Amino acid sequence: MSGFEGSYLGDRARIPDTARLECKICWYVYDPAEGDAQWQIAPGTPFNALPAHWTCPQCEGRADQFMVIDAARR
């Protein structure tokens, strides 16, 4: 895979279901507890369960442009 792969190394299976991820382009945070209203992703949907075509709702960055962030950064 080319391009930025985030701290999960491009392997979504390595991401815990409760992990929050931040877009490295615009700093949008995907929080699975909130889901994504723009994409009609239900609350409780982990990042690793997002559809393959999902992109950042703010800047349209690909999912591989997201980095796992520390839970303490809420």
Tab-separated table of C-alpha atoms in Angstrom:
chain	number	residue	atom	x	y	z
A	1	MET	CA	0.000	0.000	0.000
A	2	SER	CA	1.424	3.358	-0.901
A	3	GLY	CA	0.921	6.560	1.034
A	4	PHE	CA	0.556	7.222	4.722
A	5	GLU	CA	-0.590	4.216	6.708
A	6	GLY	CA	-1.045	5.656	10.185
A	7	SER	CA	0.080	4.049	13.384
A	8	TYR	CA	-1.983	0.948	12.640
A	9	LEU	CA	0.267	0.247	9.616
A	10	GLY	CA	-2.665	0.029	7.206
A	11	ASP	CA	-4.024	-3.084	8.914
A	12	ARG	CA	-7.494	-2.241	10.230
A	13	ALA	CA	-7.610	-5.544	12.125
A	14	ARG	CA	-4.985	-4.086	14.504
A	15	ILE	CA	-7.321	-1.261	15.604
A	16	PRO	CA	-9.263	-1.838	18.833
A	17	ASP	CA	-13.036	-1.408	18.414
A	18	THR	CA	-13.080	1.572	20.789
A	19	ALA	CA	-10.094	3.390	19.231
A	20	ARG	CA	-10.526	6.982	18.088
A	21	LEU	CA	-8.652	7.996	14.958
A	22	GLU	CA	-7.622	11.406	13.700
A	23	CYS	CA	-7.283	12.531	10.081
A	24	LYS	CA	-3.711	13.655	9.480
A	25	ILE	CA	-4.924	16.159	6.880
A	26	CYS	CA	-7.662	18.124	8.708
A	27	TRP	CA	-7.574	16.688	12.266
A	28	TYR	CA	-11.151	15.398	12.137
A	29	VAL	CA	-11.559	12.727	14.826
A	30	TYR	CA	-13.576	9.597	14.070
A	31	ASP	CA	-15.057	8.427	17.355
A	32	PRO	CA	-16.813	5.050	17.123
A	33	ALA	CA	-19.130	6.049	19.987
A	34	GLU	CA	-20.487	8.836	17.764
A	35	GLY	CA	-20.317	7.218	14.318
A	36	ASP	CA	-20.508	9.525	11.287
A	37	ALA	CA	-23.792	11.280	10.524
A	38	GLN	CA	-22.645	12.467	7.094
A	39	TRP	CA	-21.950	8.916	5.926
A	40	GLN	CA	-24.906	7.540	7.931
A	41	ILE	CA	-22.582	5.392	10.031
A	42	ALA	CA	-24.372	4.357	13.217
A	43	PRO	CA	-22.935	5.162	16.639
A	44	GLY	CA	-20.984	2.197	17.966
A	45	THR	CA	-19.375	1.399	14.580
A	46	PRO	CA	-15.649	0.758	15.019
A	47	PHE	CA	-13.217	2.254	12.508
A	48	ASN	CA	-12.279	-1.220	11.273
A	49	ALA	CA	-15.932	-1.809	10.288
A	50	LEU	CA	-16.270	1.317	8.120
A	51	PRO	CA	-16.981	0.621	4.448
A	52	ALA	CA	-13.916	0.448	2.173
A	53	HIS	CA	-15.103	3.537	0.283
A	54	TRP	CA	-15.476	5.665	3.452
A	55	THR	CA	-13.539	8.940	3.471
A	56	CYS	CA	-13.117	11.753	5.966
A	57	PRO	CA	-16.384	13.714	6.132
A	58	GLN	CA	-14.462	17.006	6.330
A	59	CYS	CA	-11.702	16.718	3.732
A	60	GLU	CA	-12.418	13.437	1.897
A	61	GLY	CA	-9.076	11.968	3.000
A	62	ARG	CA	-8.864	8.189	2.651
A	63	ALA	CA	-9.112	5.985	5.736
A	64	ASP	CA	-5.390	5.220	5.499
A	65	GLN	CA	-4.796	8.921	6.223
A	66	PHE	CA	-6.025	8.408	9.813
A	67	MET	CA	-3.880	7.783	12.865
A	68	VAL	CA	-4.885	6.090	16.101
A	69	ILE	CA	-4.913	8.709	18.867
A	70	ASP	CA	-4.471	8.322	22.586
A	71	ALA	CA	-7.755	7.853	24.428
A	72	ALA	CA	-6.577	10.530	26.884
A	73	ARG	CA	-6.891	13.190	24.145
A	74	ARG	CA	-10.673	13.422	24.438
